[in-house]
Amino acid sequence: MCEMPRYTLGRARLRKDSPSRGRNRKFEPMRVLIVEDEALVALDLEELLLDEGFEVVGRAANAAQAIDLGRRHRPDLALLDLNLADGLTGPRIAKTLVHERLAAVVFVTGQANLLPSDLHGAFGVIEKPCVGRAMVEALRFLSSYLCGKATKTAAPPVLRLASSTQQ
């Protein structure tokens, strides 16, 4: 999980990481699956991830795509909206990805109040809208935490951890 390829896939082309990408590498970049049905939101998130040195393994807009991409690519992290094109399928996707040990899951949603404290097995939740610097801080924390490097660091305010992951 903590070793990343030197190339990232984005906007249908393979591009080598440039010195400007992932400028501040005090974290371990991850392979990320974006599960979001709003195309512009997904593209913005993908660009943010790529700019920070993460690899985006795919984007999904519904449960079938998300589970298929999770099984094919086994990402380190799935950023998962709660409501997708096929309805309130986020919890089912999270349970599948976590149960099959395909990816750590973090919900990115404007409806965090609908989630139970265990977050359906997800690691945490980032409440929308969360953009720019706040999202970058949450992603860097997740990357370090999931690699075992930030266990004594408090989560950024925009990231609520599941009750089972808090120490």
Short mmCIF file of N, CA and C in Angstrom, two decimals:
data_model
loop_
_atom_site.label_atom_id
_atom_site.label_comp_id
_atom_site.label_asym_id
_atom_site.label_seq_id
_atom_site.Cartn_x
_atom_site.Cartn_y
_atom_site.Cartn_z
N MET A 1 0.81 -1.19 0.00
CA MET A 1 0.00 0.00 0.00
C MET A 1 0.85 1.26 0.00
N CYS A 2 2.01 1.25 0.59
CA CYS A 2 2.79 2.46 0.75
C CYS A 2 3.80 2.70 -0.36
N GLU A 3 3.93 1.79 -1.30
CA GLU A 3 4.81 2.01 -2.43
C GLU A 3 3.98 2.32 -3.65
N MET A 4 4.28 3.44 -4.29
CA MET A 4 3.47 3.90 -5.40
C MET A 4 4.27 3.88 -6.70
N PRO A 5 3.61 3.60 -7.82
CA PRO A 5 4.29 3.66 -9.10
C PRO A 5 4.67 5.09 -9.43
N ARG A 6 5.60 5.26 -10.32
CA ARG A 6 6.08 6.58 -10.69
C ARG A 6 5.19 7.26 -11.72
N TYR A 7 4.21 6.56 -12.22
CA TYR A 7 3.33 7.13 -13.22
C TYR A 7 1.91 7.17 -12.71
N THR A 8 1.17 8.19 -13.11
CA THR A 8 -0.23 8.30 -12.70
C THR A 8 -1.09 8.38 -13.94
N LEU A 9 -2.29 7.86 -13.85
CA LEU A 9 -3.23 7.88 -14.95
C LEU A 9 -4.23 8.98 -14.69
N GLY A 10 -4.38 9.86 -15.63
CA GLY A 10 -5.33 10.94 -15.47
C GLY A 10 -5.71 11.52 -16.81
N ARG A 11 -6.98 11.84 -16.97
CA ARG A 11 -7.47 12.44 -18.20
C ARG A 11 -7.08 11.63 -19.42
N ALA A 12 -7.17 10.30 -19.30
CA ALA A 12 -6.97 9.35 -20.40
C ALA A 12 -5.56 9.38 -20.97
N ARG A 13 -4.58 9.76 -20.17
CA ARG A 13 -3.20 9.68 -20.65
C ARG A 13 -2.30 9.34 -19.47
N LEU A 14 -1.20 8.71 -19.77
CA LEU A 14 -0.23 8.35 -18.75
C LEU A 14 0.77 9.48 -18.66
N ARG A 15 1.00 9.97 -17.47
CA ARG A 15 1.97 11.04 -17.34
C ARG A 15 2.88 10.79 -16.16
N LYS A 16 4.13 11.11 -16.35
CA LYS A 16 5.11 10.92 -15.30
C LYS A 16 4.96 12.02 -14.26
N ASP A 17 5.14 11.67 -13.00
CA ASP A 17 5.07 12.68 -11.94
C ASP A 17 6.13 13.74 -12.18
N SER A 18 5.69 14.98 -12.17
CA SER A 18 6.63 16.09 -12.35
C SER A 18 7.04 16.60 -10.98
N PRO A 19 8.10 17.41 -10.92
CA PRO A 19 8.52 17.94 -9.62
C PRO A 19 7.43 18.76 -8.93
N SER A 20 6.52 19.36 -9.70
CA SER A 20 5.47 20.15 -9.08
C SER A 20 4.37 19.28 -8.49
N ARG A 21 4.26 18.03 -8.91
CA ARG A 21 3.23 17.15 -8.37
C ARG A 21 3.72 16.56 -7.06
N GLY A 22 2.87 16.60 -6.06
CA GLY A 22 3.21 16.01 -4.76
C GLY A 22 4.40 16.70 -4.12
N ARG A 23 4.39 18.03 -4.15
CA ARG A 23 5.52 18.83 -3.69
C ARG A 23 5.98 18.45 -2.29
N ASN A 24 5.06 18.29 -1.38
CA ASN A 24 5.40 18.11 0.02
C ASN A 24 5.17 16.65 0.40
N ARG A 25 6.15 15.80 0.26
CA ARG A 25 5.98 14.37 0.45
C ARG A 25 6.29 13.93 1.88
N LYS A 26 5.55 14.48 2.85
CA LYS A 26 5.67 14.01 4.23
C LYS A 26 4.58 12.99 4.49
N PHE A 27 4.08 12.36 3.44
CA PHE A 27 3.03 11.38 3.52
C PHE A 27 3.27 10.37 2.42
N GLU A 28 2.56 9.26 2.49
CA GLU A 28 2.67 8.22 1.47
C GLU A 28 1.48 8.33 0.51
N PRO A 29 1.74 8.60 -0.76
CA PRO A 29 0.62 8.67 -1.71
C PRO A 29 -0.02 7.30 -1.87
N MET A 30 -1.29 7.30 -2.21
CA MET A 30 -2.03 6.06 -2.31
C MET A 30 -2.70 5.92 -3.67
N ARG A 31 -3.16 4.71 -3.93
CA ARG A 31 -3.98 4.41 -5.10
C ARG A 31 -5.44 4.59 -4.67
N VAL A 32 -6.16 5.48 -5.34
CA VAL A 32 -7.48 5.90 -4.88
C VAL A 32 -8.54 5.63 -5.94
N LEU A 33 -9.67 5.13 -5.49
CA LEU A 33 -10.87 4.97 -6.31
C LEU A 33 -11.85 6.06 -5.90
N ILE A 34 -12.34 6.82 -6.88
CA ILE A 34 -13.33 7.87 -6.63
C ILE A 34 -14.70 7.32 -6.99
N VAL A 35 -15.62 7.35 -6.03
CA VAL A 35 -16.99 6.88 -6.26
C VAL A 35 -17.90 8.09 -6.05
N GLU A 36 -18.27 8.72 -7.15
CA GLU A 36 -19.03 9.97 -7.13
C GLU A 36 -19.80 10.07 -8.43
N ASP A 37 -21.11 10.33 -8.34
CA ASP A 37 -21.93 10.38 -9.55
C ASP A 37 -22.00 11.76 -10.19
N GLU A 38 -21.57 12.80 -9.51
CA GLU A 38 -21.53 14.13 -10.10
C GLU A 38 -20.18 14.30 -10.80
N ALA A 39 -20.23 14.36 -12.13
CA ALA A 39 -19.01 14.34 -12.94
C ALA A 39 -18.03 15.47 -12.59
N LEU A 40 -18.53 16.68 -12.40
CA LEU A 40 -17.63 17.80 -12.10
C LEU A 40 -16.97 17.64 -10.74
N VAL A 41 -17.71 17.15 -9.77
CA VAL A 41 -17.14 16.90 -8.44
C VAL A 41 -16.06 15.83 -8.53
N ALA A 42 -16.34 14.76 -9.28
CA ALA A 42 -15.36 13.67 -9.45
C ALA A 42 -14.10 14.17 -10.15
N LEU A 43 -14.26 14.98 -11.20
CA LEU A 43 -13.10 15.51 -11.92
C LEU A 43 -12.27 16.44 -11.05
N ASP A 44 -12.94 17.31 -10.28
CA ASP A 44 -12.21 18.20 -9.37
C ASP A 44 -11.42 17.40 -8.34
N LEU A 45 -12.05 16.37 -7.79
CA LEU A 45 -11.36 15.54 -6.80
C LEU A 45 -10.20 14.80 -7.44
N GLU A 46 -10.40 14.29 -8.64
CA GLU A 46 -9.31 13.59 -9.34
C GLU A 46 -8.12 14.52 -9.57
N GLU A 47 -8.37 15.73 -10.03
CA GLU A 47 -7.28 16.69 -10.26
C GLU A 47 -6.55 17.02 -8.97
N LEU A 48 -7.30 17.20 -7.88
CA LEU A 48 -6.68 17.47 -6.59
C LEU A 48 -5.78 16.31 -6.17
N LEU A 49 -6.29 15.09 -6.31
CA LEU A 49 -5.50 13.91 -5.96
C LEU A 49 -4.23 13.82 -6.79
N LEU A 50 -4.36 14.00 -8.11
CA LEU A 50 -3.20 13.93 -8.99
C LEU A 50 -2.18 15.01 -8.66
N ASP A 51 -2.67 16.22 -8.39
CA ASP A 51 -1.76 17.32 -8.04
C ASP A 51 -0.99 17.04 -6.76
N GLU A 52 -1.57 16.24 -5.88
CA GLU A 52 -0.90 15.91 -4.61
C GLU A 52 -0.09 14.63 -4.70
N GLY A 53 -0.01 14.02 -5.88
CA GLY A 53 0.84 12.85 -6.07
C GLY A 53 0.17 11.51 -5.87
N PHE A 54 -1.16 11.49 -5.72
CA PHE A 54 -1.88 10.23 -5.58
C PHE A 54 -2.16 9.65 -6.96
N GLU A 55 -2.40 8.37 -7.02
CA GLU A 55 -2.79 7.71 -8.26
C GLU A 55 -4.29 7.43 -8.20
N VAL A 56 -5.01 7.87 -9.21
CA VAL A 56 -6.44 7.59 -9.31
C VAL A 56 -6.61 6.36 -10.19
N VAL A 57 -7.12 5.28 -9.61
CA VAL A 57 -7.26 4.03 -10.37
C VAL A 57 -8.55 3.98 -11.17
N GLY A 58 -9.51 4.87 -10.84
CA GLY A 58 -10.75 4.91 -11.59
C GLY A 58 -11.79 5.77 -10.92
N ARG A 59 -12.87 6.03 -11.68
CA ARG A 59 -14.01 6.77 -11.16
C ARG A 59 -15.25 5.93 -11.44
N ALA A 60 -16.15 5.89 -10.46
CA ALA A 60 -17.40 5.14 -10.60
C ALA A 60 -18.55 6.05 -10.21
N ALA A 61 -19.69 5.87 -10.90
CA ALA A 61 -20.87 6.68 -10.62
C ALA A 61 -22.00 5.86 -10.01
N ASN A 62 -21.81 4.53 -9.90
CA ASN A 62 -22.86 3.68 -9.32
C ASN A 62 -22.22 2.48 -8.63
N ALA A 63 -23.05 1.71 -7.96
CA ALA A 63 -22.55 0.59 -7.15
C ALA A 63 -21.84 -0.47 -8.00
N ALA A 64 -22.42 -0.85 -9.12
CA ALA A 64 -21.81 -1.90 -9.94
C ALA A 64 -20.42 -1.50 -10.42
N GLN A 65 -20.28 -0.26 -10.89
CA GLN A 65 -18.97 0.22 -11.34
C GLN A 65 -17.98 0.25 -10.18
N ALA A 66 -18.43 0.75 -9.03
CA ALA A 66 -17.54 0.88 -7.87
C ALA A 66 -17.00 -0.47 -7.42
N ILE A 67 -17.88 -1.44 -7.30
CA ILE A 67 -17.46 -2.77 -6.83
C ILE A 67 -16.57 -3.44 -7.88
N ASP A 68 -16.91 -3.28 -9.16
CA ASP A 68 -16.08 -3.85 -10.23
C ASP A 68 -14.68 -3.24 -10.22
N LEU A 69 -14.59 -1.91 -10.14
CA LEU A 69 -13.28 -1.26 -10.11
C LEU A 69 -12.51 -1.63 -8.84
N GLY A 70 -13.21 -1.74 -7.73
CA GLY A 70 -12.56 -2.16 -6.48
C GLY A 70 -11.96 -3.54 -6.60
N ARG A 71 -12.70 -4.47 -7.19
CA ARG A 71 -12.20 -5.84 -7.36
C ARG A 71 -11.05 -5.91 -8.36
N ARG A 72 -11.13 -5.13 -9.42
CA ARG A 72 -10.08 -5.17 -10.45
C ARG A 72 -8.79 -4.49 -10.00
N HIS A 73 -8.91 -3.35 -9.30
CA HIS A 73 -7.72 -2.55 -8.99
C HIS A 73 -7.25 -2.63 -7.55
N ARG A 74 -8.10 -3.10 -6.65
CA ARG A 74 -7.75 -3.19 -5.23
C ARG A 74 -7.03 -1.93 -4.74
N PRO A 75 -7.73 -0.78 -4.78
CA PRO A 75 -7.08 0.48 -4.38
C PRO A 75 -6.78 0.50 -2.88
N ASP A 76 -5.89 1.39 -2.50
CA ASP A 76 -5.60 1.58 -1.08
C ASP A 76 -6.77 2.24 -0.38
N LEU A 77 -7.46 3.14 -1.10
CA LEU A 77 -8.52 3.94 -0.52
C LEU A 77 -9.62 4.16 -1.54
N ALA A 78 -10.87 4.07 -1.09
CA ALA A 78 -12.02 4.44 -1.91
C ALA A 78 -12.68 5.65 -1.26
N LEU A 79 -12.79 6.74 -2.00
CA LEU A 79 -13.51 7.92 -1.55
C LEU A 79 -14.92 7.79 -2.10
N LEU A 80 -15.89 7.66 -1.23
CA LEU A 80 -17.21 7.16 -1.58
C LEU A 80 -18.32 8.11 -1.18
N ASP A 81 -19.10 8.56 -2.17
CA ASP A 81 -20.30 9.35 -1.88
C ASP A 81 -21.38 8.41 -1.37
N LEU A 82 -22.27 8.93 -0.57
CA LEU A 82 -23.33 8.12 0.02
C LEU A 82 -24.45 7.85 -0.98
N ASN A 83 -24.92 8.89 -1.66
CA ASN A 83 -25.98 8.77 -2.65
C ASN A 83 -25.37 8.85 -4.04
N LEU A 84 -25.64 7.84 -4.85
CA LEU A 84 -25.08 7.78 -6.20
C LEU A 84 -26.20 7.76 -7.23
N ALA A 85 -25.83 7.59 -8.48
CA ALA A 85 -26.81 7.57 -9.57
C ALA A 85 -27.87 6.49 -9.35
N ASP A 86 -27.51 5.41 -8.67
CA ASP A 86 -28.46 4.32 -8.44
C ASP A 86 -29.07 4.35 -7.04
N GLY A 87 -29.03 5.50 -6.39
CA GLY A 87 -29.68 5.66 -5.09
C GLY A 87 -28.71 5.65 -3.92
N LEU A 88 -29.24 5.33 -2.76
CA LEU A 88 -28.47 5.30 -1.51
C LEU A 88 -27.69 3.99 -1.43
N THR A 89 -26.69 3.86 -2.30
CA THR A 89 -25.95 2.60 -2.39
C THR A 89 -24.58 2.67 -1.73
N GLY A 90 -24.18 3.84 -1.23
CA GLY A 90 -22.88 3.97 -0.57
C GLY A 90 -22.63 2.96 0.54
N PRO A 91 -23.61 2.75 1.45
CA PRO A 91 -23.38 1.77 2.51
C PRO A 91 -23.12 0.36 1.99
N ARG A 92 -23.86 -0.06 0.95
CA ARG A 92 -23.65 -1.39 0.38
C ARG A 92 -22.26 -1.51 -0.26
N ILE A 93 -21.85 -0.46 -0.96
CA ILE A 93 -20.52 -0.47 -1.57
C ILE A 93 -19.45 -0.54 -0.49
N ALA A 94 -19.60 0.27 0.55
CA ALA A 94 -18.62 0.27 1.65
C ALA A 94 -18.50 -1.11 2.28
N LYS A 95 -19.65 -1.72 2.57
CA LYS A 95 -19.63 -3.05 3.19
C LYS A 95 -18.92 -4.06 2.30
N THR A 96 -19.16 -4.01 1.00
CA THR A 96 -18.51 -4.94 0.07
C THR A 96 -17.01 -4.71 0.02
N LEU A 97 -16.60 -3.46 -0.17
CA LEU A 97 -15.17 -3.16 -0.28
C LEU A 97 -14.42 -3.52 1.00
N VAL A 98 -15.04 -3.25 2.15
CA VAL A 98 -14.39 -3.55 3.43
C VAL A 98 -14.41 -5.05 3.70
N HIS A 99 -15.56 -5.70 3.53
CA HIS A 99 -15.70 -7.14 3.81
C HIS A 99 -14.76 -7.97 2.93
N GLU A 100 -14.63 -7.60 1.66
CA GLU A 100 -13.74 -8.34 0.75
C GLU A 100 -12.30 -7.84 0.83
N ARG A 101 -12.05 -6.91 1.73
CA ARG A 101 -10.71 -6.34 1.94
C ARG A 101 -10.12 -5.80 0.65
N LEU A 102 -10.94 -5.09 -0.08
CA LEU A 102 -10.52 -4.51 -1.35
C LEU A 102 -9.93 -3.12 -1.17
N ALA A 103 -10.41 -2.37 -0.18
CA ALA A 103 -9.95 -1.00 0.02
C ALA A 103 -10.41 -0.49 1.38
N ALA A 104 -9.65 0.45 1.92
CA ALA A 104 -10.13 1.24 3.04
C ALA A 104 -11.13 2.22 2.44
N VAL A 105 -12.19 2.52 3.16
CA VAL A 105 -13.25 3.37 2.63
C VAL A 105 -13.39 4.62 3.49
N VAL A 106 -13.52 5.76 2.82
CA VAL A 106 -13.87 7.01 3.49
C VAL A 106 -15.03 7.61 2.72
N PHE A 107 -16.12 7.87 3.42
CA PHE A 107 -17.25 8.53 2.79
C PHE A 107 -16.93 10.01 2.60
N VAL A 108 -17.31 10.55 1.46
CA VAL A 108 -17.24 11.98 1.20
C VAL A 108 -18.67 12.37 0.81
N THR A 109 -19.39 12.96 1.76
CA THR A 109 -20.82 13.16 1.57
C THR A 109 -21.33 14.41 2.29
N GLY A 110 -22.42 14.94 1.79
CA GLY A 110 -23.09 16.04 2.45
C GLY A 110 -24.16 15.55 3.40
N GLN A 111 -24.27 14.23 3.56
CA GLN A 111 -25.30 13.64 4.41
C GLN A 111 -24.70 12.71 5.46
N ALA A 112 -23.65 13.17 6.10
CA ALA A 112 -22.97 12.35 7.10
C ALA A 112 -23.89 11.97 8.25
N ASN A 113 -24.92 12.77 8.49
CA ASN A 113 -25.85 12.48 9.58
C ASN A 113 -26.63 11.19 9.34
N LEU A 114 -26.66 10.67 8.12
CA LEU A 114 -27.35 9.42 7.82
C LEU A 114 -26.52 8.18 8.15
N LEU A 115 -25.25 8.39 8.49
CA LEU A 115 -24.36 7.26 8.75
C LEU A 115 -24.33 6.90 10.23
N PRO A 116 -24.30 5.60 10.54
CA PRO A 116 -24.16 5.19 11.95
C PRO A 116 -22.73 5.43 12.43
N SER A 117 -22.49 5.33 13.72
CA SER A 117 -21.15 5.61 14.26
C SER A 117 -20.08 4.67 13.71
N ASP A 118 -20.46 3.44 13.33
CA ASP A 118 -19.46 2.53 12.77
C ASP A 118 -19.24 2.77 11.28
N LEU A 119 -20.01 3.69 10.70
CA LEU A 119 -19.86 4.09 9.30
C LEU A 119 -19.90 2.92 8.32
N HIS A 120 -20.66 1.89 8.65
CA HIS A 120 -20.78 0.70 7.78
C HIS A 120 -19.42 0.07 7.48
N GLY A 121 -18.50 0.15 8.42
CA GLY A 121 -17.18 -0.44 8.24
C GLY A 121 -16.16 0.50 7.62
N ALA A 122 -16.59 1.69 7.23
CA ALA A 122 -15.66 2.67 6.63
C ALA A 122 -14.72 3.21 7.70
N PHE A 123 -13.60 3.72 7.25
CA PHE A 123 -12.59 4.27 8.13
C PHE A 123 -13.01 5.62 8.70
N GLY A 124 -13.69 6.42 7.87
CA GLY A 124 -14.09 7.75 8.31
C GLY A 124 -15.02 8.40 7.32
N VAL A 125 -15.32 9.67 7.60
CA VAL A 125 -16.19 10.45 6.72
C VAL A 125 -15.68 11.88 6.64
N ILE A 126 -15.70 12.42 5.43
CA ILE A 126 -15.39 13.82 5.17
C ILE A 126 -16.69 14.45 4.69
N GLU A 127 -17.12 15.49 5.38
CA GLU A 127 -18.41 16.08 5.02
C GLU A 127 -18.23 17.14 3.93
N LYS A 128 -19.08 17.03 2.89
CA LYS A 128 -19.09 18.03 1.81
C LYS A 128 -19.79 19.28 2.31
N PRO A 129 -19.45 20.44 1.81
CA PRO A 129 -18.37 20.65 0.86
C PRO A 129 -17.03 20.70 1.58
N CYS A 130 -16.06 20.05 1.02
CA CYS A 130 -14.70 20.06 1.54
C CYS A 130 -13.78 20.14 0.34
N VAL A 131 -13.13 21.26 0.18
CA VAL A 131 -12.30 21.46 -1.00
C VAL A 131 -10.95 22.03 -0.60
N GLY A 132 -10.06 22.05 -1.56
CA GLY A 132 -8.78 22.72 -1.40
C GLY A 132 -7.95 22.20 -0.24
N ARG A 133 -7.42 23.13 0.52
CA ARG A 133 -6.47 22.84 1.59
C ARG A 133 -7.03 21.84 2.62
N ALA A 134 -8.30 21.98 2.98
CA ALA A 134 -8.89 21.08 3.97
C ALA A 134 -8.92 19.64 3.45
N MET A 135 -9.28 19.46 2.19
CA MET A 135 -9.30 18.12 1.60
C MET A 135 -7.89 17.55 1.52
N VAL A 136 -6.92 18.38 1.14
CA VAL A 136 -5.53 17.93 1.05
C VAL A 136 -5.04 17.46 2.42
N GLU A 137 -5.34 18.22 3.47
CA GLU A 137 -4.92 17.82 4.82
C GLU A 137 -5.54 16.48 5.21
N ALA A 138 -6.82 16.30 4.89
CA ALA A 138 -7.49 15.03 5.21
C ALA A 138 -6.86 13.88 4.43
N LEU A 139 -6.57 14.08 3.17
CA LEU A 139 -5.97 13.02 2.35
C LEU A 139 -4.56 12.67 2.83
N ARG A 140 -3.79 13.67 3.17
CA ARG A 140 -2.44 13.40 3.69
C ARG A 140 -2.50 12.65 5.02
N PHE A 141 -3.41 13.05 5.89
CA PHE A 141 -3.57 12.34 7.15
C PHE A 141 -3.94 10.88 6.88
N LEU A 142 -4.93 10.66 6.01
CA LEU A 142 -5.36 9.29 5.70
C LEU A 142 -4.21 8.46 5.17
N SER A 143 -3.44 9.05 4.26
CA SER A 143 -2.32 8.33 3.68
C SER A 143 -1.31 7.91 4.76
N SER A 144 -0.95 8.84 5.61
CA SER A 144 0.00 8.54 6.67
C SER A 144 -0.58 7.57 7.69
N TYR A 145 -1.83 7.78 8.08
CA TYR A 145 -2.47 6.95 9.08
C TYR A 145 -2.60 5.50 8.60
N LEU A 146 -3.05 5.33 7.37
CA LEU A 146 -3.25 3.98 6.84
C LEU A 146 -1.93 3.24 6.63
N CYS A 147 -0.82 3.99 6.53
CA CYS A 147 0.50 3.38 6.44
C CYS A 147 1.16 3.26 7.81
N GLY A 148 0.43 3.62 8.87
CA GLY A 148 0.95 3.48 10.23
C GLY A 148 1.88 4.57 10.67
N LYS A 149 1.87 5.72 9.99
CA LYS A 149 2.83 6.78 10.31
C LYS A 149 2.24 7.95 11.07
N ALA A 150 0.92 8.00 11.25
CA ALA A 150 0.30 9.16 11.90
C ALA A 150 -0.57 8.75 13.07
N THR A 151 -0.21 7.69 13.73
CA THR A 151 -1.08 7.16 14.78
C THR A 151 -1.18 8.09 15.99
N LYS A 152 -0.23 8.98 16.18
CA LYS A 152 -0.28 9.89 17.32
C LYS A 152 -0.73 11.29 16.92
N THR A 153 -1.08 11.45 15.67
CA THR A 153 -1.52 12.73 15.15
C THR A 153 -3.04 12.77 15.13
N ALA A 154 -3.61 13.88 15.57
CA ALA A 154 -5.07 14.02 15.54
C ALA A 154 -5.54 14.19 14.11
N ALA A 155 -6.70 13.64 13.81
CA ALA A 155 -7.29 13.80 12.49
C ALA A 155 -7.65 15.26 12.27
N PRO A 156 -7.53 15.73 11.02
CA PRO A 156 -7.96 17.10 10.74
C PRO A 156 -9.45 17.27 11.04
N PRO A 157 -9.89 18.49 11.32
CA PRO A 157 -11.29 18.71 11.70
C PRO A 157 -12.31 18.24 10.66
N VAL A 158 -11.96 18.24 9.39
CA VAL A 158 -12.92 17.85 8.35
C VAL A 158 -13.11 16.34 8.26
N LEU A 159 -12.26 15.58 8.92
CA LEU A 159 -12.33 14.12 8.87
C LEU A 159 -12.82 13.57 10.20
N ARG A 160 -13.97 12.90 10.15
CA ARG A 160 -14.50 12.22 11.36
C ARG A 160 -14.20 10.76 11.21
N LEU A 161 -13.47 10.21 12.16
CA LEU A 161 -13.12 8.79 12.12
C LEU A 161 -14.27 7.95 12.66
N ALA A 162 -14.39 6.74 12.17
CA ALA A 162 -15.37 5.79 12.70
C ALA A 162 -15.01 5.50 14.15
N SER A 163 -16.01 5.20 14.95
CA SER A 163 -15.77 4.93 16.36
C SER A 163 -14.79 3.78 16.56
N SER A 164 -14.76 2.82 15.65
CA SER A 164 -13.88 1.67 15.79
C SER A 164 -12.42 1.98 15.47
N THR A 165 -12.13 3.13 14.81
CA THR A 165 -10.74 3.46 14.45
C THR A 165 -10.14 4.43 15.42
N GLN A 166 -10.93 5.06 16.28
CA GLN A 166 -10.39 6.03 17.23
C GLN A 166 -9.74 5.30 18.40
N GLN A 167 -8.63 5.89 18.86
CA GLN A 167 -7.91 5.27 19.97
C GLN A 167 -8.23 5.93 21.27
#
